Structure formats: C-alpha cells, structure tokens
mmCIF file of C-alpha atoms in Angstrom:
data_model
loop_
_atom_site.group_PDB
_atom_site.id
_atom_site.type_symbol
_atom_site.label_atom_id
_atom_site.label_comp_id
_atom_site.label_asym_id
_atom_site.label_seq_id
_atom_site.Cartn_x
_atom_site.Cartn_y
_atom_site.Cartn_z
ATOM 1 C CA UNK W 1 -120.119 -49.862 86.204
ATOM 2 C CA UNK W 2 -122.417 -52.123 88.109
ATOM 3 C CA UNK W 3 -124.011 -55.790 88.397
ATOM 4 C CA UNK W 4 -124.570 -57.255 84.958
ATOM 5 C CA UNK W 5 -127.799 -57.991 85.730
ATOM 6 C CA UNK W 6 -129.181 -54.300 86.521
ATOM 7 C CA UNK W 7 -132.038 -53.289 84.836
ATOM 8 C CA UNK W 8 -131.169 -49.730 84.552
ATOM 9 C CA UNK W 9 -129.084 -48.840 81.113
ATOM 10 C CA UNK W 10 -128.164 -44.869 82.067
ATOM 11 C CA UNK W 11 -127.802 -42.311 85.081
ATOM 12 C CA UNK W 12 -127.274 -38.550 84.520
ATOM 13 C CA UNK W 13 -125.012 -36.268 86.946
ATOM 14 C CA UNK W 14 -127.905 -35.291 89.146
ATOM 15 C CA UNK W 15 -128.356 -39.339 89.623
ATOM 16 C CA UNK W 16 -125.114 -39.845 90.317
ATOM 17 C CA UNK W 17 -124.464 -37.199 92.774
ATOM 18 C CA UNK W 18 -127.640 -38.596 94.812
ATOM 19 C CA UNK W 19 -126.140 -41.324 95.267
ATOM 20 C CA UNK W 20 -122.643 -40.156 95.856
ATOM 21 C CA UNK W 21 -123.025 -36.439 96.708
ATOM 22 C CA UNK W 22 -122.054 -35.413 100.055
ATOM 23 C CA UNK W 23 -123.396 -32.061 99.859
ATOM 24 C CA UNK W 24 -127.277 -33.876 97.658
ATOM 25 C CA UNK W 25 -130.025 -32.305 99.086
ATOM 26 C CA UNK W 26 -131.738 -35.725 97.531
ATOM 27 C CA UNK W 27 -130.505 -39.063 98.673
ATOM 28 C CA UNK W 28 -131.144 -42.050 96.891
ATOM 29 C CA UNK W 29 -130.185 -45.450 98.041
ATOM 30 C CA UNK W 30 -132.180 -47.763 96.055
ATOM 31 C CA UNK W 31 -132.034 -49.005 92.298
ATOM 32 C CA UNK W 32 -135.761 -48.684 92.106
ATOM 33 C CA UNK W 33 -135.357 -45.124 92.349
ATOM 34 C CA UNK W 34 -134.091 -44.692 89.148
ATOM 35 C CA UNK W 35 -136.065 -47.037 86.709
ATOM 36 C CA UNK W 36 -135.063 -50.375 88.424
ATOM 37 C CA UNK W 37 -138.595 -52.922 88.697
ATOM 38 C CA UNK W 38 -139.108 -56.235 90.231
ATOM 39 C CA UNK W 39 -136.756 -57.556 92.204
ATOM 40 C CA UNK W 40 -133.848 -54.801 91.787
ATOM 41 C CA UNK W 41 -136.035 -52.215 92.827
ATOM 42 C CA UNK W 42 -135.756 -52.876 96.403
ATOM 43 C CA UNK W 43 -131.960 -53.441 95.921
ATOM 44 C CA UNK W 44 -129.610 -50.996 97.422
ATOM 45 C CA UNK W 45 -126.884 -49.225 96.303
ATOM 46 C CA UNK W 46 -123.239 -49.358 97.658
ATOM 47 C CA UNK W 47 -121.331 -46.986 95.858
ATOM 48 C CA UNK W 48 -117.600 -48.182 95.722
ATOM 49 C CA UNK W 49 -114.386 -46.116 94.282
ATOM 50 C CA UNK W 50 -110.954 -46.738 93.264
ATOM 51 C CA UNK W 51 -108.301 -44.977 94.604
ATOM 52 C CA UNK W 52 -106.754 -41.603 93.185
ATOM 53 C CA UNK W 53 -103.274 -43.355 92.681
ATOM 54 C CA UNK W 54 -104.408 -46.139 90.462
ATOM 55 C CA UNK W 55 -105.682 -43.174 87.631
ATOM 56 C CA UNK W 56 -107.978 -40.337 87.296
ATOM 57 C CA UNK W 57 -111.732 -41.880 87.736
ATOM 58 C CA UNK W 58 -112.145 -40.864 91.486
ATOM 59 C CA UNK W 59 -110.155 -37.267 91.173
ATOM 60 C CA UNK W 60 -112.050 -36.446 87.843
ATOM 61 C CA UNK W 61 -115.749 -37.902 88.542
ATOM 62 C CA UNK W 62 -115.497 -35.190 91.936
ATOM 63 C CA UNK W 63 -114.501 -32.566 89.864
ATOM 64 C CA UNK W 64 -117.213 -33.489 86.926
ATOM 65 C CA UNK W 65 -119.711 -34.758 88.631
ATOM 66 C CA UNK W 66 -119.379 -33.592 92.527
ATOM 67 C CA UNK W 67 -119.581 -29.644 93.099
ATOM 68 C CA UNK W 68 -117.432 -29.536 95.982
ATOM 69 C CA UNK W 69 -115.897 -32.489 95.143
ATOM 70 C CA UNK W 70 -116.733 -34.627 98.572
ATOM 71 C CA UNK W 71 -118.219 -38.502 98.351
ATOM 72 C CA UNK W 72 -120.714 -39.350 100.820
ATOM 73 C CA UNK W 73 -118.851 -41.079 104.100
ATOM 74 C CA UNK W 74 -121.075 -44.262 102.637
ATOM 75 C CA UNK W 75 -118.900 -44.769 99.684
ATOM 76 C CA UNK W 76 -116.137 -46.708 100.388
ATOM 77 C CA UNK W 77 -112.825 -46.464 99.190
ATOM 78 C CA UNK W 78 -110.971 -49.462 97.787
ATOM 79 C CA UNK W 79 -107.122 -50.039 97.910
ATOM 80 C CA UNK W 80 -106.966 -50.939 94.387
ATOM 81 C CA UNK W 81 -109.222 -50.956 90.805
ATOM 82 C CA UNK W 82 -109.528 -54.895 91.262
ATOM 83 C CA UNK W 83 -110.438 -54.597 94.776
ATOM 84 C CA UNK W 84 -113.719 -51.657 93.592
ATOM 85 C CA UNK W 85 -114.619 -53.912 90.602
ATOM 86 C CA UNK W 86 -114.591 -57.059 93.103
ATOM 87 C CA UNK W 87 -116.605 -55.706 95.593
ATOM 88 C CA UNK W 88 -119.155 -54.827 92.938
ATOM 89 C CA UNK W 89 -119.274 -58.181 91.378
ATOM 90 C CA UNK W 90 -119.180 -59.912 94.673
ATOM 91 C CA UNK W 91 -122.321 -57.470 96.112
ATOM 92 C CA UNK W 92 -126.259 -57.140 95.289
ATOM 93 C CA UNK W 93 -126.440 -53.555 93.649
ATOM 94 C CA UNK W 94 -123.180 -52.255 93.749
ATOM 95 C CA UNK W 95 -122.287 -49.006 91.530
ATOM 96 C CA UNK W 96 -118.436 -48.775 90.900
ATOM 97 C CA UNK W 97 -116.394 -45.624 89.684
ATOM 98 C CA UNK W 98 -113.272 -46.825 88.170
ATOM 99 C CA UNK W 99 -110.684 -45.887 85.605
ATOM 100 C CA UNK W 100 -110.258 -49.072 83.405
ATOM 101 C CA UNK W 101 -111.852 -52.994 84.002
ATOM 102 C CA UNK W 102 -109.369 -55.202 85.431
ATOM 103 C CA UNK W 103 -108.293 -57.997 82.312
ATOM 104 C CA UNK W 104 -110.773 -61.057 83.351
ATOM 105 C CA UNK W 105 -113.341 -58.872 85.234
ATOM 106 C CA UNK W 106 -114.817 -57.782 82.635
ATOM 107 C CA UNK W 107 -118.497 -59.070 83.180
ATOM 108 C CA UNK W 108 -120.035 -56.075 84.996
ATOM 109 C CA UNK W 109 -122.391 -53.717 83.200
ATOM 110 C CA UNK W 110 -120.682 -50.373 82.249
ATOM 111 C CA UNK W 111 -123.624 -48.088 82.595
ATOM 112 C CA UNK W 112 -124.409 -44.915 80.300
ATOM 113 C CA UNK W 113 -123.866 -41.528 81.251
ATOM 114 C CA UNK W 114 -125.358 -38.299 80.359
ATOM 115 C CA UNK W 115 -124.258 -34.896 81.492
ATOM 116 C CA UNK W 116 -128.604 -34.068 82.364
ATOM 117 C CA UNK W 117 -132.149 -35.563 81.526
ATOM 118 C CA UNK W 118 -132.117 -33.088 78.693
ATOM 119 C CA UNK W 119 -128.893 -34.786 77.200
ATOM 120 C CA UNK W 120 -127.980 -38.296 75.508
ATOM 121 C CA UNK W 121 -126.091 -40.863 77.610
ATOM 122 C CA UNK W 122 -123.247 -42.489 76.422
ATOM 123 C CA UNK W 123 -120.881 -45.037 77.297
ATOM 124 C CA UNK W 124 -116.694 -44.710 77.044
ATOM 125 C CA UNK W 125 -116.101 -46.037 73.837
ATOM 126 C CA UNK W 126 -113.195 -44.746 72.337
ATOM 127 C CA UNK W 127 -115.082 -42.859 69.881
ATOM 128 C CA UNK W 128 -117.593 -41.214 72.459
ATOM 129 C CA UNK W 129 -114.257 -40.327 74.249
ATOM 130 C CA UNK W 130 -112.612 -39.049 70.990
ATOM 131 C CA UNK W 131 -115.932 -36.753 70.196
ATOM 132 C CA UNK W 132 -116.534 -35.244 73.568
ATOM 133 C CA UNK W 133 -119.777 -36.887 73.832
ATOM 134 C CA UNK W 134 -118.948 -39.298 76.752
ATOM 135 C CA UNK W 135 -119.138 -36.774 79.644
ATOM 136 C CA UNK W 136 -116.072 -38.113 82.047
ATOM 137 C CA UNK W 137 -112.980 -37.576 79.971
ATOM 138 C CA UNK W 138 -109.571 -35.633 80.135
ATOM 139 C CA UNK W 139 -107.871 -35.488 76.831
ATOM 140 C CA UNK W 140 -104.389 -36.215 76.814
ATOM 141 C CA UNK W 141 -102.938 -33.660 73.513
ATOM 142 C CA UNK W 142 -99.440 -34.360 72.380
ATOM 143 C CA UNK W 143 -97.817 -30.627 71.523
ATOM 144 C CA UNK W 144 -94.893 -30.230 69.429
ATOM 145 C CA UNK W 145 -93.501 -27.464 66.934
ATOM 146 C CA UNK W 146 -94.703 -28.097 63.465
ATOM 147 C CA UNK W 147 -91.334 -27.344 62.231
ATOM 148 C CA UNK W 148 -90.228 -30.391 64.372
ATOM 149 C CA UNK W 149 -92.943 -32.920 62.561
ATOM 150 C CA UNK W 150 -89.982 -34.592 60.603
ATOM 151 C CA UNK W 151 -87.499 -35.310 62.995
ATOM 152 C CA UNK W 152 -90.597 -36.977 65.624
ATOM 153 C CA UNK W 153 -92.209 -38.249 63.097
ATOM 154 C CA UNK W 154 -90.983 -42.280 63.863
ATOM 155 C CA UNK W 155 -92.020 -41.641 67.692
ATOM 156 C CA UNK W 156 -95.140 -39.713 66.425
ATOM 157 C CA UNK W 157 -96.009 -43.221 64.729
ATOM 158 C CA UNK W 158 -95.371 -45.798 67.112
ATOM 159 C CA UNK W 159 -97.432 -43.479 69.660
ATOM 160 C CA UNK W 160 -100.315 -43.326 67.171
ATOM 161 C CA UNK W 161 -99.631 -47.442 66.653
ATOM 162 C CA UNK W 162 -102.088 -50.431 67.781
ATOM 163 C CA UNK W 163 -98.982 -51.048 70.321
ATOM 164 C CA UNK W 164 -99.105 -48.059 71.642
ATOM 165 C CA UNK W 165 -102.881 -48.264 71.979
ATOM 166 C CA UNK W 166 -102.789 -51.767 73.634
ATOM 167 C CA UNK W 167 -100.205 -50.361 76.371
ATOM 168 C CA UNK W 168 -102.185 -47.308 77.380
ATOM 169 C CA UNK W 169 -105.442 -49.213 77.586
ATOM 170 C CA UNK W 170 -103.121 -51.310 79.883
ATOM 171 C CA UNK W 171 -102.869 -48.719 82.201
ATOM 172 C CA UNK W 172 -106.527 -47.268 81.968
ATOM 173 C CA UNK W 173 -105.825 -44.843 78.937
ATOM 174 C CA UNK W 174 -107.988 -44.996 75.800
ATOM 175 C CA UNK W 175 -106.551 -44.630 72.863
ATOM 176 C CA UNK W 176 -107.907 -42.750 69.753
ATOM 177 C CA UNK W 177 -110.253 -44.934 67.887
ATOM 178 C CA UNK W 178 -108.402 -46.047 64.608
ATOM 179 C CA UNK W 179 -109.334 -44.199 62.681
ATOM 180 C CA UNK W 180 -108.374 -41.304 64.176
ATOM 181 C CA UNK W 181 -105.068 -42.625 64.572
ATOM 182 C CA UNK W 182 -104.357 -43.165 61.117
ATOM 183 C CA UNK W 183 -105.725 -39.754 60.397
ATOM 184 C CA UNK W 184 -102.715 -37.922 62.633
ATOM 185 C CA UNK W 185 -100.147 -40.137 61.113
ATOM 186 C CA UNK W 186 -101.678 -39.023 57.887
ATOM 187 C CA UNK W 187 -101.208 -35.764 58.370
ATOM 188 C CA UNK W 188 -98.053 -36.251 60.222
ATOM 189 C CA UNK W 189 -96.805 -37.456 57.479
ATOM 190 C CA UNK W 190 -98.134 -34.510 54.851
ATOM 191 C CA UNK W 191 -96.013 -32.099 57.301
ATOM 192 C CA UNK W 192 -92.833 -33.754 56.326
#
C-alpha cells in the first residue's frame, strides 16, 4: 500500500527487502529507485507496519519476504492498522504493510507484488489469493471427516455464505471469491 498518487504500479521481494531488510546488502530509500520520475523520484520512503496483534501482515511479510525475519530500525511500528494506513496517507512516500484497509481509508494505492523480476506481480484480490498467485497469503483450510459432510453441512453453508464473507473481510480475512464458494457448497452438498 502507498500514496495514491505513486507512480510505481509493482515491487518484487528483492525491492521490498531493500527497503525493509535489516540484513539488505542494498538500501534503497527513494521512490526513484524503483521506476518513480519527476517529482516522486526524489521522494523518500518511510516504510510503516501494523502490529502483529491486529493480524498476520507484519508476522507473515518477515517470514515471506525477510530471511531472518528483522525490519530495518527505520520502519516504524504503529499501534494499530488505522494508525499504519494514516501515517501513510498523511506522509510524502510512505509504503505501508498491513493486513486489511481500514472501512473509509480506502484511497491509498495497493501496490502489486511479485515473488522476483522473473515473475508476474499481482495484487490481493480474492481470486489471486484463491490461486496462489498473489505471493503474501496463508490459507485458512477447513478439515472435517467426509463421513461427517451431512451433519455440518448447515454450518458448512453459512461459512461458505456472503455473510460469512463480509465478517471475515471485517477482520482482515479474504474470503473465497464466489465462485469458489458456491463450488464447496456444491460439492458439499453432492457428499450428502
């Protein structure tokens, strides 16, 4: 996530841990460093992060992204997910790691990632997410005994439901797209 106005669509890993890496051989601290012309190019990047007990982006993007799994002492640490998506809207050139957009904040530019240069970038849509293609995701599997399908199938439902899916987004979860809901239910309800 960063300033709407950003010229830059995508960073990769290796981008990403220049700018947040502790252990990056390669610092980078300016936007112009990584396609950014004109004006941004001389901009400079804060890097802000939400905190580990308001979801998984800051736990997961150290274990994805960062080796060891440090952040640069220059990234600062924000209390909350509205106080790392504030300070980014509020700053010149600030590059936010968060697990979900606060409802009414939702006017920042959610960049592209990609794994490498070699690879495609893509953004968290809940069908990148659903395919494996966008690179910072933990699947969340429901596990059951088939022989059980029947008697869960009602719960099964409403947790494959639109409700369901607006609660978890709620909470920084994305849901599977629809139809990839409607598909389990589907075959939920073939089992029975």
């Amino acid at each position: 996530m960063a300033k709407n106005k950003l010229p830059v669509e995508q960073l990769n890993f290796e981008n990403l841990i220049r700018v947040l890496g502790a252990e990056s051989a390669v610092a980078s601290t300016r936007w112009g460093e990584f396609g950014a012309r004109g004006v941004w190019g001389s901009v400079p990047i804060t890097a802000h992060v939400s905190p580990p007990g308001e979801g998984l982006a800051q736990v997961l993007f150290a274990h994805a992204v960062l080796a060891n799994g440090r952040f640069k002492n220059t990234v600062i640490k924000h209390e909350s997910t509205r106080a790392t998506v504030a300070a980014v809207r509020d700053g010149d050139g600030g590059l936010g790691i968060v697990p979900w957009i606060p409802e009414g904040m939702n006017d920042l530019k959610v960049l592209l990632i990609a794994r490498g240069r070699e690879h495609v970038a893509f953004g968290p849509t809940p069908e990148n997410i659903h395919a494996g293609d966008y690179p910072l995701r933990v699947p969340l599997k429901l596990v059951f005994a088939r022989e059980r399908a029947p008697e869960l199938l009602d719960w099964l439902r409403f947790w494959f439901s639109d409700e369901m899916a607006t609660a978890l987004a709620k909470v920084g979860v994305v849901a599977l797209p629809v139809s990839a809901r409607n598909q389990q239910v589907f075959e939920l309800e073939v089992i029975r």
